[in-house]
Short mmCIF file of C-alpha atoms in Angstrom, two decimals:
data_model
loop_
_atom_site.label_atom_id
_atom_site.label_comp_id
_atom_site.label_asym_id
_atom_site.label_seq_id
_atom_site.Cartn_x
_atom_site.Cartn_y
_atom_site.Cartn_z
CA MET E 26 -4.90 -6.56 18.73
CA LYS E 27 -1.44 -8.10 18.56
CA THR E 28 1.67 -5.94 19.85
CA ALA E 29 5.18 -5.15 18.89
CA LYS E 30 7.96 -4.74 20.60
CA LEU E 31 10.13 -0.98 20.96
CA PHE E 32 13.60 -0.90 20.79
CA LYS E 33 16.36 1.62 20.18
CA ASN E 34 18.45 1.02 17.19
CA GLY E 35 21.98 3.17 17.71
CA GLU E 36 20.04 6.51 17.56
CA SER E 37 16.53 5.12 15.55
CA GLN E 38 13.48 3.52 17.79
CA ALA E 39 12.86 0.38 15.86
CA VAL E 40 9.82 -2.16 16.07
CA ARG E 41 10.34 -5.88 16.14
CA LEU E 42 7.34 -7.58 14.59
CA PRO E 43 5.64 -10.81 15.32
CA LYS E 44 6.10 -13.50 12.66
CA GLU E 45 2.80 -12.56 10.68
CA PHE E 46 3.24 -9.34 10.18
CA ARG E 47 6.81 -9.61 8.43
CA PHE E 48 6.80 -7.95 5.20
CA PRO E 49 8.75 -9.43 2.11
CA GLY E 50 12.44 -7.33 1.02
CA LYS E 51 14.06 -5.16 3.54
CA GLU E 52 12.57 -1.46 3.39
CA VAL E 53 8.54 -1.05 3.78
CA PHE E 54 7.12 2.57 2.68
CA ILE E 55 6.06 3.87 6.01
CA LYS E 56 3.17 7.34 6.11
CA ARG E 57 1.69 8.76 9.23
CA VAL E 58 -1.75 8.85 9.39
CA GLY E 59 -2.77 10.82 12.10
CA SER E 60 -1.26 9.31 15.44
CA ALA E 61 -0.97 6.31 13.28
CA VAL E 62 1.84 5.08 11.79
CA VAL E 63 1.01 2.79 8.55
CA LEU E 64 3.50 0.50 6.66
CA LEU E 65 3.13 -0.79 3.02
CA PRO E 66 5.53 -2.94 1.29
CA LYS E 67 8.06 -2.14 -1.07
CA ALA E 68 9.03 -4.32 -3.31
CA LYS E 69 6.39 -5.43 -4.62
CA SER E 70 4.21 -1.71 -4.55
CA TRP E 71 3.37 -2.58 -8.47
CA GLU E 72 2.30 -6.49 -7.04
CA THR E 73 -0.36 -4.38 -5.29
CA LEU E 74 -1.80 -2.46 -8.01
CA VAL E 75 -2.46 -5.22 -10.07
CA GLU E 76 -3.78 -7.27 -7.78
CA SER E 77 -5.89 -3.86 -6.92
CA LEU E 78 -7.49 -3.90 -9.93
CA ALA E 79 -8.26 -7.56 -10.58
CA LYS E 80 -10.70 -6.35 -7.63
CA PHE E 81 -12.65 -4.21 -10.09
CA PRO E 82 -16.20 -6.31 -11.46
CA ALA E 83 -15.96 -6.70 -15.32
CA ASP E 84 -18.17 -4.39 -15.98
CA PHE E 85 -17.14 -1.27 -14.18
CA MET E 86 -17.59 2.01 -15.87
CA GLU E 87 -19.11 0.15 -18.40
CA SER E 88 -21.64 2.27 -18.66
CA ARG E 89 -19.97 5.40 -18.55
CA GLU E 90 -20.93 8.09 -20.92
CA GLN E 91 -17.93 9.24 -22.78
CA PRO E 92 -18.26 12.90 -23.64
CA ALA E 93 -17.31 13.12 -27.84
CA GLY E 94 -13.77 13.43 -28.38
CA ILE E 95 -12.11 17.27 -29.16
CA ASP E 96 -10.55 17.54 -32.40
CA ARG E 97 -7.58 19.14 -32.30
CA HIS E 98 -6.17 19.92 -35.87
#
């Protein structure tokens, strides 16, 4: 497993990421999950969604039984 260096930047703690872990842009989303800290790219959040949708098979939910619509008039 790769490691990253921690350092102080003013009153904050910062992480120096190795080259292969660099993010595009100037900000990331950050979330604590249990004892882990997860960083996600902020600049391309919509692109990430579109890429995720492309991973669904073409017949995804094709056999889903849709209930009849409700007449709201």
